[in-house]
Short mmCIF file of C-alpha atoms in Angstrom, two decimals:
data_model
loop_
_atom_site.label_atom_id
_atom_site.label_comp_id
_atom_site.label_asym_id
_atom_site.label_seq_id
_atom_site.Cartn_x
_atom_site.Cartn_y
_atom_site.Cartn_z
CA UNK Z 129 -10.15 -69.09 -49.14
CA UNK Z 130 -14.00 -68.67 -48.45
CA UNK Z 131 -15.46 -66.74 -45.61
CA UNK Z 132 -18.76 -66.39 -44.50
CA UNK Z 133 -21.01 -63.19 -44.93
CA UNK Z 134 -23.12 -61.40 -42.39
CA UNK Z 135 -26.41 -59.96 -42.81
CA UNK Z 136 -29.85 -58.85 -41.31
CA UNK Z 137 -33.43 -60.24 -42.42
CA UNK Z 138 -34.16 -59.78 -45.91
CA UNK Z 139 -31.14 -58.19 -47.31
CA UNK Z 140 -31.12 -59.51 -50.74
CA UNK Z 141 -34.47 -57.83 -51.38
CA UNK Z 142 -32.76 -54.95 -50.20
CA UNK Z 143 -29.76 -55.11 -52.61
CA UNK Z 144 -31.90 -55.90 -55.56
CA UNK Z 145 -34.75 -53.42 -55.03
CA UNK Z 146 -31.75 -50.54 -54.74
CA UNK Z 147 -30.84 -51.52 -57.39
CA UNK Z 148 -33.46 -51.26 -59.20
CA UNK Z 149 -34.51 -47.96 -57.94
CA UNK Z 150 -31.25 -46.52 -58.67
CA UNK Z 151 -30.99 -47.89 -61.78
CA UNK Z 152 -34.24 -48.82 -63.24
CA UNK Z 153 -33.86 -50.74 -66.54
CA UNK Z 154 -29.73 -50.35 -66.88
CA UNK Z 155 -28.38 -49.85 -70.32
CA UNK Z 156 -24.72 -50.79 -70.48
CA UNK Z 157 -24.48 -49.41 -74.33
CA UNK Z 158 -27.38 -47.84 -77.06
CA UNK Z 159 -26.45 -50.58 -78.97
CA UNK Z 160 -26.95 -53.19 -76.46
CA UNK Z 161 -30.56 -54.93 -75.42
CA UNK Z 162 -31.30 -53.15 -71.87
CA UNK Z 163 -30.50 -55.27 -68.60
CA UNK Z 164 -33.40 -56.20 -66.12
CA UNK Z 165 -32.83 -56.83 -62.96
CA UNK Z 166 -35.44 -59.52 -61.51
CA UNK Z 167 -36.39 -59.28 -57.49
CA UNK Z 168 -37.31 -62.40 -56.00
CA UNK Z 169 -38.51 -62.54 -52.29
CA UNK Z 170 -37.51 -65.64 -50.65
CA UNK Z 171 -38.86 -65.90 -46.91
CA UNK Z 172 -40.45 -67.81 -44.00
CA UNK Z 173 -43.76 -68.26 -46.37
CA UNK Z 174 -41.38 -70.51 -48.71
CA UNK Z 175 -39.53 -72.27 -45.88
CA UNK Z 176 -37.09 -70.54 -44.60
CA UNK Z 177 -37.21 -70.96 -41.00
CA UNK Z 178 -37.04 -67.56 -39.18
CA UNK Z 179 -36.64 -64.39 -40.47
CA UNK Z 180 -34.19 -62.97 -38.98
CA UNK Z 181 -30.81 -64.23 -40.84
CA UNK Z 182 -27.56 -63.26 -39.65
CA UNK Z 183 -24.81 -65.50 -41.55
CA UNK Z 184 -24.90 -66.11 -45.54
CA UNK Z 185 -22.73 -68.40 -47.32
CA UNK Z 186 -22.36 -69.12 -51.33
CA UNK Z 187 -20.55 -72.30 -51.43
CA UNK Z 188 -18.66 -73.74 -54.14
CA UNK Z 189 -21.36 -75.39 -55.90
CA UNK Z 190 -24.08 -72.65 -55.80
CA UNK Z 191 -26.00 -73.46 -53.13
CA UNK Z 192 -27.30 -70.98 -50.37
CA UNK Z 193 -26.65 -71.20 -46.81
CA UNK Z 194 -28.98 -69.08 -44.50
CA UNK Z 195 -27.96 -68.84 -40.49
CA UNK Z 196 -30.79 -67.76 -38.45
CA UNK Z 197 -31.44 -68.02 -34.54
CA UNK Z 198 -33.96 -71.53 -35.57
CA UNK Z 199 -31.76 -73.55 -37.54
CA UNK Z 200 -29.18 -73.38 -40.77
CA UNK Z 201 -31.14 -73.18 -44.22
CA UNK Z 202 -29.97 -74.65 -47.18
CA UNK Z 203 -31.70 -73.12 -50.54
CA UNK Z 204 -31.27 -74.50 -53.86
CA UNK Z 205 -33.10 -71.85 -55.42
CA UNK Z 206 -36.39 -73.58 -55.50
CA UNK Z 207 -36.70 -75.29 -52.54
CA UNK Z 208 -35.26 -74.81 -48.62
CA UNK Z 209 -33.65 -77.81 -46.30
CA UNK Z 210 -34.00 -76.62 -42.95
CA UNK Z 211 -31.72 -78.13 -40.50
CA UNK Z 212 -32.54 -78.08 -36.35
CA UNK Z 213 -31.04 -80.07 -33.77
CA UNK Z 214 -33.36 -83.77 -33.09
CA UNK Z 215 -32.02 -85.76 -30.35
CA UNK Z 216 -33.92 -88.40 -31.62
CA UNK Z 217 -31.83 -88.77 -35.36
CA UNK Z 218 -28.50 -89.45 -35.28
CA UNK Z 219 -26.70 -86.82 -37.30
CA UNK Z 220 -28.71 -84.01 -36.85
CA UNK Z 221 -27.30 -80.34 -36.09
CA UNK Z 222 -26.45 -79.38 -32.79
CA UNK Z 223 -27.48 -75.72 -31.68
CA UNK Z 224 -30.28 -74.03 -33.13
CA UNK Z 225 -28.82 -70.70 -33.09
CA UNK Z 226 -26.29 -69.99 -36.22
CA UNK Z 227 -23.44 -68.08 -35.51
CA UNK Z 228 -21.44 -68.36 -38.66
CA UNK Z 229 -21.12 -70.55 -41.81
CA UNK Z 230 -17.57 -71.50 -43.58
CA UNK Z 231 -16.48 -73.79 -46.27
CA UNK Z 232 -13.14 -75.02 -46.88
CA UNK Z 233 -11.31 -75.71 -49.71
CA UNK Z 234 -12.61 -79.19 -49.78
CA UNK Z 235 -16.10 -78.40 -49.74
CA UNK Z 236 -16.66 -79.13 -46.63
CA UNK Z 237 -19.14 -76.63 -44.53
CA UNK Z 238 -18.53 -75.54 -41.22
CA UNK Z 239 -21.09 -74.44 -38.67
CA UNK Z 240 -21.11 -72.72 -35.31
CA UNK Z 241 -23.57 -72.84 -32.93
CA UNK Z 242 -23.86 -72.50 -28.97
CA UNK Z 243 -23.60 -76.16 -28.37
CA UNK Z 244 -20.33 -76.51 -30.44
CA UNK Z 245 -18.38 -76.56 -33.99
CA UNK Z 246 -20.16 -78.48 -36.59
CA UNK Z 247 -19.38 -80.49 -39.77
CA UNK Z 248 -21.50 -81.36 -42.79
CA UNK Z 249 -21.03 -84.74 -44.40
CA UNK Z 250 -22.55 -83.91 -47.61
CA UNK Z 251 -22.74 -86.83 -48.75
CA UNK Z 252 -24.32 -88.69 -45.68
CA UNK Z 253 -26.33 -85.55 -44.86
CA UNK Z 254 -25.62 -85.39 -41.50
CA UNK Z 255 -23.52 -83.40 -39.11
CA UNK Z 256 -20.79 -83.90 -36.25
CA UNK Z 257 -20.47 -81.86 -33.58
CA UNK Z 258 -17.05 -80.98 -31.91
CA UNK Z 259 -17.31 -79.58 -28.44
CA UNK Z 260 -14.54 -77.93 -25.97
CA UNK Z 261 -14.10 -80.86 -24.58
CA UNK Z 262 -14.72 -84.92 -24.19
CA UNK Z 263 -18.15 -85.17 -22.79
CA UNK Z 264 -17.76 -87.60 -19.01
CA UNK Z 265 -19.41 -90.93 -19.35
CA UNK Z 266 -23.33 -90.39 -18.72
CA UNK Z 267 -23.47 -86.50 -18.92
CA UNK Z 268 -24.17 -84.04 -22.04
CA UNK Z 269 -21.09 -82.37 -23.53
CA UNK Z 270 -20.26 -78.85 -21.96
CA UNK Z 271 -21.44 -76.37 -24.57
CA UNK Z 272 -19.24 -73.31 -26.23
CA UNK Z 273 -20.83 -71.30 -28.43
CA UNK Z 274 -18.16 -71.38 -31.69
CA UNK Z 275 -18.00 -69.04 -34.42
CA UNK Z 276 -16.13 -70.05 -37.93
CA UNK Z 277 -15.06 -67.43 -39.87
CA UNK Z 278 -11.82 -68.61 -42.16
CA UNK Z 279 -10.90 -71.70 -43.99
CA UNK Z 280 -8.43 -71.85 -46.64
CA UNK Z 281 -6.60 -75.55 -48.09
CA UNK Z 282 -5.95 -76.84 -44.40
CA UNK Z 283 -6.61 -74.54 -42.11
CA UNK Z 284 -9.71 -73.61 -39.88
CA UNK Z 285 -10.41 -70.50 -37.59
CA UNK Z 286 -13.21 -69.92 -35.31
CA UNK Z 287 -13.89 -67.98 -32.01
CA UNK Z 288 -14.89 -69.63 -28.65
CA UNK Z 289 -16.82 -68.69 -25.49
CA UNK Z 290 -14.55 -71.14 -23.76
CA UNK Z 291 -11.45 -71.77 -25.79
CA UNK Z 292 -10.92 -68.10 -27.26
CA UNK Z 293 -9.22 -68.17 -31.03
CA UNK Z 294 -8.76 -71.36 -32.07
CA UNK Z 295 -6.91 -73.02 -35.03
CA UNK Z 296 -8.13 -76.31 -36.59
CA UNK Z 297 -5.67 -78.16 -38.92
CA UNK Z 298 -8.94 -80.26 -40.31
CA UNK Z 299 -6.66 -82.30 -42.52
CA UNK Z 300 -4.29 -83.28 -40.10
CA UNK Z 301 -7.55 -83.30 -37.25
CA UNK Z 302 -5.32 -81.05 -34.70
CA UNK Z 303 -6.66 -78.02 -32.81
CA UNK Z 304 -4.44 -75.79 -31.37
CA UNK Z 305 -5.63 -72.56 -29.30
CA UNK Z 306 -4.39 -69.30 -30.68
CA UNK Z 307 -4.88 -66.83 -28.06
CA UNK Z 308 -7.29 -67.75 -25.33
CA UNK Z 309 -8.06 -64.08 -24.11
CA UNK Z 310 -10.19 -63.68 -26.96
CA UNK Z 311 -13.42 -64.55 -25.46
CA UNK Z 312 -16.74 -62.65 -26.09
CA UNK Z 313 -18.75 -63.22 -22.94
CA UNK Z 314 -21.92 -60.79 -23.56
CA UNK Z 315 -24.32 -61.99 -26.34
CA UNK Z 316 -23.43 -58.79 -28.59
CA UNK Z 317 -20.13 -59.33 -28.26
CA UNK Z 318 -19.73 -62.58 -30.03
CA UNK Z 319 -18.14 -61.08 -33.26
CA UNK Z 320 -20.37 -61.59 -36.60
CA UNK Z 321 -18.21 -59.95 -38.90
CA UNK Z 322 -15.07 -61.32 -37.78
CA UNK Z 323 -12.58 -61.39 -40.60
CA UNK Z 324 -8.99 -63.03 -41.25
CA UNK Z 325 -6.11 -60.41 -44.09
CA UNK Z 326 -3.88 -61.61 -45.85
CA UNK Z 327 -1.51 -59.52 -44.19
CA UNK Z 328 -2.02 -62.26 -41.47
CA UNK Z 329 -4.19 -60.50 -38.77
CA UNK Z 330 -7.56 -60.78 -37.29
CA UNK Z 331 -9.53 -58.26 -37.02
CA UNK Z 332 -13.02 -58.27 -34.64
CA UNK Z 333 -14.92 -55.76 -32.96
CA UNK Z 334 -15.57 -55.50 -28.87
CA UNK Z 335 -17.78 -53.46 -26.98
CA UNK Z 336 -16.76 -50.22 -27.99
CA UNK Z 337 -13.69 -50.47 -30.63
CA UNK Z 338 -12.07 -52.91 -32.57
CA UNK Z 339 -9.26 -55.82 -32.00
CA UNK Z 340 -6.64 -56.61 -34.08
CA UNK Z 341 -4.86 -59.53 -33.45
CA UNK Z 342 -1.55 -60.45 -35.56
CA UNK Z 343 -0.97 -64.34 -35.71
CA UNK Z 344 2.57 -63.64 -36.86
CA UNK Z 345 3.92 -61.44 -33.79
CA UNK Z 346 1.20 -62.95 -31.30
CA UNK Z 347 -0.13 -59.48 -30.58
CA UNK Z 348 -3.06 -57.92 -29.68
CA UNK Z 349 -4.33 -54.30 -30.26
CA UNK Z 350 -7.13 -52.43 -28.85
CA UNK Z 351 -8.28 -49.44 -31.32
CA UNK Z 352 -10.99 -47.45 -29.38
CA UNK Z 353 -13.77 -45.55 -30.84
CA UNK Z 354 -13.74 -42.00 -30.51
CA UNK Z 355 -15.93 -40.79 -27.61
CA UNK Z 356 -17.92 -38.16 -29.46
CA UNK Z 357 -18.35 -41.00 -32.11
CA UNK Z 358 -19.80 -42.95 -29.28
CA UNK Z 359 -22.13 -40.75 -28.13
CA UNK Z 360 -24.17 -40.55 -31.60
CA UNK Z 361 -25.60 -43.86 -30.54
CA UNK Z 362 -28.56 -45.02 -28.17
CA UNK Z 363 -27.70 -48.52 -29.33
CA UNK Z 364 -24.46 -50.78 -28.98
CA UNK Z 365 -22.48 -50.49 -32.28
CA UNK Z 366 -21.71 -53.52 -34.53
CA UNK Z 367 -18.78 -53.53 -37.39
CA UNK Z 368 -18.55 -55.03 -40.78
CA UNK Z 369 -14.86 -55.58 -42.26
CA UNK Z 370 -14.73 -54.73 -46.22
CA UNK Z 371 -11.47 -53.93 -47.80
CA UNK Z 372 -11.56 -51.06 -50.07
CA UNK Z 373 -9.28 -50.15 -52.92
CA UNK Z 374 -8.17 -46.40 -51.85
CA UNK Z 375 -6.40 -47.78 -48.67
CA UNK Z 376 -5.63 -51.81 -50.50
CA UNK Z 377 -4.32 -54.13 -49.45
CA UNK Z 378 -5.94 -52.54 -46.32
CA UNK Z 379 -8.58 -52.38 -44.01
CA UNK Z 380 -11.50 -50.16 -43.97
CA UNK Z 381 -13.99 -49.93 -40.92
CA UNK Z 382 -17.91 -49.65 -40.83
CA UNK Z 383 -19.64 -49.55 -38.04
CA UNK Z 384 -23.62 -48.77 -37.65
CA UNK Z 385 -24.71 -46.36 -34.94
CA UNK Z 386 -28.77 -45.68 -34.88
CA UNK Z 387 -28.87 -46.09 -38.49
CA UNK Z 388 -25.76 -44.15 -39.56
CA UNK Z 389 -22.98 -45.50 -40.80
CA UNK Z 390 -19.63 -44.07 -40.10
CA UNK Z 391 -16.29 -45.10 -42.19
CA UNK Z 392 -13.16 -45.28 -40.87
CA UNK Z 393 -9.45 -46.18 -42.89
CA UNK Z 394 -7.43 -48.05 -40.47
CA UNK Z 395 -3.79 -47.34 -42.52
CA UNK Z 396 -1.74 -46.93 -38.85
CA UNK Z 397 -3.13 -50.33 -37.77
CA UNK Z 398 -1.82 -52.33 -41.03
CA UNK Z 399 0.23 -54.86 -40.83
CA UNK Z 400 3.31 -53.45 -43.95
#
């Protein structure tokens, strides 16, 4: 299983220079040559196309996949390949604004954008773009914006303006829609840390709480945010899913409110 990470501008600078203040030089043992941490910035200067990336992905062979609102970045760790949509090569991305990066089990990367769902031929270096639906003879194909956020040996999942949550059996080339009242209309509402458990449920975040949706029992579950919780924040909230080992196999919540960040174990909402 891979999933795609989330992130704002910069953030591995931000990791690594913690770090480092934290830590300094880190010696595991007195015995033992110290450990350096080295901080490399990597930004637009180099080739990276905006600043501002949302979506990370590590795929299987190393490589670096950047999601910004210009284009997908691919970094090697020397050099960037930038990908934006060019109507006049065959191939080329579709959507210039990233909102989330998969790979499956067969190497294959997935991208969402707000045209569509598309695929990287690695070895042809191109893309294909799969939309809602068949485009009519003469027109442009009806855009969706599509968000991957799961892939395992056979099996895709992304989120859809237009089709809700949406299964892709890529091997077999079938989609099948999940549960079609799960569809973000406002711009912050299209989920970025959407996550898939093991326990089999889907967990996202709305407006002002979170959704859990079980694929097993077809159910949905609104858990609301406290209103005094609410209140701490000016600004809309947005969640990351981590699982943490005091409440494992579980769930844990994070959500950012004007810089804070509040924690929240989510045992009554497990699936057992």
């Amino acid at each position: 299983m891979r999933k795609a990470g989330t992130c704002l501008a910069g953030w591995w600078a931000v990791v690594f220079c913690g770090l480092w203040a934290l830590c300094g030089p880190a010696y595991a043992d007195p015995l033992l040559p110290p450990v350096r941490f080295r901080v490399d910035h990597v930004g637009v200067d180099d080739g990276l196309t905006q600043g501002s990336v949302y979506f990370i992905l590590k795929d299987s062979r190393g490589f670096m996949w950047f999601g910004t609102q210009d284009g997908l970045n691919c970094y090697d760790g020397h050099r960037f390949l930038t990908y934006r949509p060019d109507d006049r090569r065959p191939g080329s991305i579709r959507g210039v604004n990233i909102f989330g990066v998969v790979e499956d089990e067969q190497g294959t990367i997935w991208v969402g954008t707000e045209e569509g769902l598309n695929r990287y031929d690695r070895l042809k270096n191109q893309f294909t773009c799969f939309y809602t639906s068949l485009p009519k003879s003469g027109k442009r194909p009806t855009p969706s914006r599509t968000l991957p956020f799961f892939a395992d040996d056979k099996e895709l999942l992304y989120l859809s303006d237009d089709e809700g949550l949406v299964s892709v059996d890529y091997r077999a080339r079938k989609k099948r829609i999940v549960q079609a009242a799960l569809k973000p209309k406002q711009e912050y509402n299209l989920q970025s840390s959407t996550t898939r458990t093991s326990a089999g449920d889907v967990w996202l975040h709305a407006a002002t709480g979170l959704i859990r949706y079980n694929l097993a029992e077809k159910k949905v579950i609104i858990i609301s945010v406290p209103d005094q919780t609410m209140r701490l924040a000016r600004q809309k909230p947005f969640f990351r899913f981590i699982s943490t080992p005091e409440i494992s196999p579980g769930l844990a919540q994070q959500m950012a409110l004007s810089g804070s960040i509040i924690k929240q174990a989510l045992r009554k909402h497990m699936t057992r």
